[in-house]
PDB file of C-alpha atoms in Angstrom:
ATOM      1  CA  ALA U   1      59.476  35.147 -60.827  1.00 96.00           C
ATOM      2  CA  ILE U   2      60.172  34.560 -57.164  1.00 96.00           C
ATOM      3  CA  THR U   3      58.984  37.516 -55.109  1.00 96.00           C
ATOM      4  CA  VAL U   4      59.675  38.815 -51.640  1.00 94.00           C
ATOM      5  CA  GLY U   5      56.113  39.072 -50.407  1.00 93.00           C
ATOM      6  CA  VAL U   6      52.887  37.527 -51.639  1.00 95.00           C
ATOM      7  CA  PRO U   7      50.411  39.542 -53.740  1.00 95.00           C
ATOM      8  CA  ALA U   8      47.058  40.280 -52.081  1.00 93.00           C
ATOM      9  CA  GLU U   9      45.214  38.743 -55.042  1.00 95.00           C
ATOM     10  CA  VAL U  10      46.005  35.241 -56.351  1.00 96.00           C
ATOM     11  CA  GLU U  11      45.621  36.399 -59.953  1.00 97.00           C
ATOM     12  CA  GLY U  12      45.309  39.741 -61.669  1.00 97.00           C
ATOM     13  CA  GLU U  13      46.678  42.353 -64.047  1.00 97.00           C
ATOM     14  CA  ILE U  14      48.972  45.284 -63.472  1.00 96.00           C
ATOM     15  CA  SER U  15      48.528  48.181 -65.866  1.00 95.00           C
ATOM     16  CA  THR U  16      50.389  51.434 -65.606  1.00 94.00           C
ATOM     17  CA  GLY U  17      52.206  53.990 -67.673  1.00 94.00           C
ATOM     18  CA  LEU U  18      56.001  53.689 -67.673  1.00 95.00           C
ATOM     19  CA  CYS U  19      58.625  56.168 -68.732  1.00 93.00           C
ATOM     20  CA  TRP U  20      62.344  56.851 -68.495  1.00 93.00           C
ATOM     21  CA  GLN U  21      63.294  59.497 -65.959  1.00 88.00           C
ATOM     22  CA  GLN U  22      66.701  61.014 -65.297  1.00 83.00           C
ATOM     23  CA  GLN U  23      67.701  60.763 -61.638  1.00 76.00           C
ATOM     24  CA  GLU U  24      71.038  62.345 -60.847  1.00 76.00           C
ATOM     25  CA  ASP U  25      73.549  60.627 -63.143  1.00 80.00           C
ATOM     26  CA  ARG U  26      71.374  57.744 -64.393  1.00 81.00           C
ATOM     27  CA  ALA U  27      68.139  57.005 -66.192  1.00 85.00           C
ATOM     28  CA  MET U  28      65.474  54.953 -64.408  1.00 87.00           C
ATOM     29  CA  VAL U  29      62.179  53.398 -65.428  1.00 90.00           C
ATOM     30  CA  VAL U  30      59.399  54.865 -63.281  1.00 89.00           C
ATOM     31  CA  PRO U  31      55.632  54.331 -63.143  1.00 91.00           C
ATOM     32  CA  VAL U  32      53.282  57.091 -64.247  1.00 90.00           C
ATOM     33  CA  PRO U  33      49.900  56.241 -62.667  1.00 82.00           C
ATOM     34  CA  ALA U  34      47.819  58.767 -64.632  1.00 84.00           C
ATOM     35  CA  PRO U  35      49.626  59.767 -67.830  1.00 86.00           C
ATOM     36  CA  GLY U  36      48.247  62.678 -69.813  1.00 86.00           C
ATOM     37  CA  ARG U  37      47.118  62.440 -73.408  1.00 86.00           C
ATOM     38  CA  ARG U  38      50.010  64.596 -74.587  1.00 87.00           C
ATOM     39  CA  SER U  39      52.684  62.453 -72.958  1.00 84.00           C
ATOM     40  CA  LEU U  40      51.085  59.346 -74.490  1.00 85.00           C
ATOM     41  CA  ALA U  41      50.824  60.987 -77.927  1.00 86.00           C
ATOM     42  CA  ARG U  42      54.488  62.101 -77.753  1.00 88.00           C
ATOM     43  CA  LYS U  43      55.323  58.551 -76.624  1.00 86.00           C
ATOM     44  CA  ASP U  44      57.067  59.885 -73.522  1.00 89.00           C
ATOM     45  CA  VAL U  45      54.940  57.406 -71.564  1.00 93.00           C
ATOM     46  CA  LYS U  46      53.832  53.930 -72.635  1.00 95.00           C
ATOM     47  CA  ILE U  47      50.854  52.105 -71.141  1.00 95.00           C
ATOM     48  CA  THR U  48      52.049  48.646 -70.039  1.00 96.00           C
ATOM     49  CA  LEU U  49      50.169  45.522 -68.981  1.00 96.00           C
ATOM     50  CA  THR U  50      51.256  42.321 -67.233  1.00 97.00           C
ATOM     51  CA  HIS U  51      49.034  39.407 -66.204  1.00 98.00           C
ATOM     52  CA  TYR U  52      50.179  37.496 -63.109  1.00 98.00           C
ATOM     53  CA  ARG U  53      49.164  34.355 -61.242  1.00 98.00           C
ATOM     54  CA  VAL U  54      50.487  33.069 -57.923  1.00 98.00           C
ATOM     55  CA  LEU U  55      51.590  29.455 -58.436  1.00 97.00           C
ATOM     56  CA  SER U  56      52.830  28.877 -54.892  1.00 96.00           C
ATOM     57  CA  ALA U  57      53.542  30.826 -51.722  1.00 96.00           C
ATOM     58  CA  VAL U  58      55.547  29.871 -48.654  1.00 93.00           C
ATOM     59  CA  GLY U  59      57.449  31.722 -45.957  1.00 88.00           C
ATOM     60  CA  GLY U  60      56.519  35.194 -47.180  1.00 89.00           C
ATOM     61  CA  CYS U  61      57.747  34.516 -50.733  1.00 94.00           C
ATOM     62  CA  ALA U  62      55.797  33.571 -53.846  1.00 96.00           C
ATOM     63  CA  LEU U  63      56.353  31.920 -57.206  1.00 96.00           C
ATOM     64  CA  LEU U  64      54.493  33.929 -59.837  1.00 97.00           C
ATOM     65  CA  GLN U  65      53.732  33.222 -63.465  1.00 96.00           C
ATOM     66  CA  LEU U  66      54.042  36.503 -65.359  1.00 96.00           C
ATOM     67  CA  GLN U  67      52.678  37.168 -68.828  1.00 95.00           C
ATOM     68  CA  PRO U  68      53.673  40.579 -70.148  1.00 95.00           C
ATOM     69  CA  ARG U  69      51.130  41.816 -72.699  1.00 94.00           C
ATOM     70  CA  THR U  70      53.320  44.780 -73.661  1.00 94.00           C
ATOM     71  CA  ALA U  71      57.066  45.277 -73.840  1.00 92.00           C
ATOM     72  CA  PHE U  72      59.001  47.941 -71.965  1.00 94.00           C
ATOM     73  CA  PRO U  73      62.446  47.667 -70.345  1.00 93.00           C
ATOM     74  CA  GLU U  74      62.212  46.593 -66.691  1.00 94.00           C
ATOM     75  CA  GLN U  75      58.405  46.313 -66.999  1.00 96.00           C
ATOM     76  CA  LEU U  76      58.176  43.132 -64.920  1.00 96.00           C
ATOM     77  CA  GLN U  77      60.359  44.471 -62.119  1.00 96.00           C
ATOM     78  CA  VAL U  78      58.356  47.720 -61.871  1.00 95.00           C
ATOM     79  CA  HIS U  79      55.025  45.877 -61.977  1.00 96.00           C
ATOM     80  CA  LEU U  80      56.115  43.494 -59.204  1.00 97.00           C
ATOM     81  CA  THR U  81      57.207  46.469 -57.130  1.00 95.00           C
ATOM     82  CA  GLN U  82      53.786  48.035 -57.645  1.00 94.00           C
ATOM     83  CA  LEU U  83      52.273  44.819 -56.250  1.00 95.00           C
ATOM     84  CA  LEU U  84      54.502  45.496 -53.202  1.00 94.00           C
ATOM     85  CA  CYS U  85      56.233  42.179 -53.937  1.00 96.00           C
ATOM     86  CA  PRO U  86      59.569  42.914 -55.634  1.00 96.00           C
ATOM     87  CA  ALA U  87      61.435  40.109 -57.373  1.00 96.00           C
ATOM     88  CA  LEU U  88      64.065  38.385 -55.270  1.00 95.00           C
ATOM     89  CA  GLY U  89      67.415  39.889 -56.242  1.00 94.00           C
ATOM     90  CA  ASP U  90      65.922  43.110 -57.667  1.00 94.00           C
ATOM     91  CA  HIS U  91      68.478  45.595 -56.391  1.00 91.00           C
ATOM     92  CA  GLU U  92      67.189  48.288 -58.765  1.00 89.00           C
ATOM     93  CA  HIS U  93      63.509  48.651 -57.827  1.00 90.00           C
ATOM     94  CA  SER U  94      63.011  46.849 -54.491  1.00 90.00           C
ATOM     95  CA  SER U  95      63.988  49.936 -52.480  1.00 88.00           C
ATOM     96  CA  ARG U  96      60.669  51.478 -53.594  1.00 88.00           C
ATOM     97  CA  VAL U  97      58.832  49.104 -51.232  1.00 88.00           C
ATOM     98  CA  GLY U  98      58.993  50.333 -47.655  1.00 84.00           C
ATOM     99  CA  ARG U  99      57.616  48.673 -44.523  1.00 84.00           C
ATOM    100  CA  VAL U 100      56.081  50.059 -41.367  1.00 84.00           C
ATOM    101  CA  LEU U 101      55.222  47.496 -38.691  1.00 79.00           C
ATOM    102  CA  GLY U 102      55.521  44.799 -41.351  1.00 78.00           C
ATOM    103  CA  VAL U 103      53.002  46.430 -43.695  1.00 84.00           C
ATOM    104  CA  PRO U 104      54.445  47.227 -47.144  1.00 86.00           C
ATOM    105  CA  PHE U 105      53.828  50.523 -48.939  1.00 85.00           C
ATOM    106  CA  PHE U 106      55.046  52.100 -52.193  1.00 85.00           C
ATOM    107  CA  LEU U 107      57.706  54.824 -52.103  1.00 84.00           C
ATOM    108  CA  SER U 108      58.204  57.253 -54.960  1.00 78.00           C
ATOM    109  CA  PRO U 109      61.433  56.788 -56.958  1.00 74.00           C
ATOM    110  CA  GLU U 110      62.578  60.245 -55.818  1.00 73.00           C
ATOM    111  CA  THR U 111      62.501  59.221 -52.137  1.00 75.00           C
ATOM    112  CA  ALA U 112      63.911  55.697 -52.548  1.00 76.00           C
ATOM    113  CA  PRO U 113      67.530  55.552 -53.708  1.00 76.00           C
ATOM    114  CA  THR U 114      68.677  52.372 -55.421  1.00 78.00           C
ATOM    115  CA  ARG U 115      70.441  50.005 -53.051  1.00 79.00           C
ATOM    116  CA  THR U 116      71.076  46.308 -52.428  1.00 83.00           C
ATOM    117  CA  GLN U 117      67.774  44.572 -51.707  1.00 88.00           C
ATOM    118  CA  VAL U 118      66.999  44.402 -47.992  1.00 86.00           C
ATOM    119  CA  LEU U 119      65.731  40.994 -46.815  1.00 88.00           C
ATOM    120  CA  ASP U 120      64.685  39.946 -43.331  1.00 86.00           C
ATOM    121  CA  GLU U 121      67.126  37.824 -41.356  1.00 87.00           C
ATOM    122  CA  GLU U 122      64.951  34.710 -41.515  1.00 88.00           C
ATOM    123  CA  LEU U 123      64.850  34.747 -45.319  1.00 89.00           C
ATOM    124  CA  VAL U 124      68.587  35.405 -45.556  1.00 89.00           C
ATOM    125  CA  SER U 125      69.139  32.414 -43.261  1.00 89.00           C
ATOM    126  CA  ARG U 126      66.805  30.158 -45.315  1.00 88.00           C
ATOM    127  CA  LEU U 127      68.679  31.151 -48.479  1.00 88.00           C
ATOM    128  CA  GLY U 128      71.958  30.259 -46.767  1.00 89.00           C
ATOM    129  CA  LEU U 129      73.461  33.676 -47.467  1.00 88.00           C
ATOM    130  CA  SER U 130      75.602  35.951 -45.385  1.00 86.00           C
ATOM    131  CA  PRO U 131      74.658  39.643 -45.313  1.00 79.00           C
ATOM    132  CA  ARG U 132      77.757  40.392 -47.404  1.00 83.00           C
ATOM    133  CA  GLN U 133      76.546  38.019 -50.152  1.00 87.00           C
ATOM    134  CA  LEU U 134      73.216  39.817 -50.631  1.00 86.00           C
ATOM    135  CA  HIS U 135      74.510  42.242 -53.271  1.00 84.00           C
ATOM    136  CA  HIS U 136      75.507  39.195 -55.381  1.00 87.00           C
ATOM    137  CA  LEU U 137      71.998  37.708 -55.253  1.00 90.00           C
ATOM    138  CA  PRO U 138      70.812  37.462 -58.891  1.00 90.00           C
ATOM    139  CA  LEU U 139      67.444  38.647 -60.160  1.00 90.00           C
ATOM    140  CA  HIS U 140      64.970  35.774 -59.853  1.00 92.00           C
ATOM    141  CA  ILE U 141      62.982  36.283 -63.051  1.00 92.00           C
ATOM    142  CA  HIS U 142      63.305  33.487 -65.579  1.00 89.00           C
ATOM    143  CA  LEU U 143      62.041  33.255 -69.148  1.00 84.00           C
ATOM    144  CA  GLN U 144      60.282  29.917 -69.553  1.00 79.00           C
ATOM    145  CA  GLU U 145      58.668  30.336 -72.937  1.00 76.00           C
ATOM    146  CA  LEU U 146      58.801  32.832 -75.772  1.00 74.00           C
ATOM    147  CA  LEU U 147      56.102  32.672 -78.443  1.00 74.00           C
ATOM    148  CA  LEU U 148      56.647  34.621 -81.635  1.00 75.00           C
ATOM    149  CA  PRO U 149      53.723  35.046 -84.030  1.00 73.00           C
TER     150      PRO U 149
END
C-alpha cells in the first residue's frame, strides 16, 4: 500500500475489533477498540490482525508491506487509518484522520462523513493531479501474492 503519512513505527501489528455499522443510508466497517465478550460470541465483532512493515518513505508518503492475518472486508483500509496513515485514494476511510497544526489524530466514524480524500497541495502537485481529478484517484493497495494452504 502507498499511504498518506508515515507510521510512527517502522514495523508492527494492528489488532482491533471490526464490525459493520449502519450510518444513515449505508453500512460501514468501523473499529471497536474494546469489544465485549458477548459481541464477540455473537460474532457481531471480529478481532482482526494485520502485520505491516515500512519499505520506503519519502515526501510524507510511505510504501508499506501489509500481511493480513485475518480476513474482514476493508480491514486493511481501517487498519491504515488507525495508524493515522490512510491509503492513497481511500475515499471511504481517510476522512477519519484529522489534522491540527499538521499533527494527525483519529476521528470517530460518527463525526467524520465519507468524502473525497483531502491531500495537501504539494502532494497533489507531485502526483500531477488537478483538484477536480482527486475523486478519481484509485485506491493504492495492491495484491502482490496470495498463498492458499
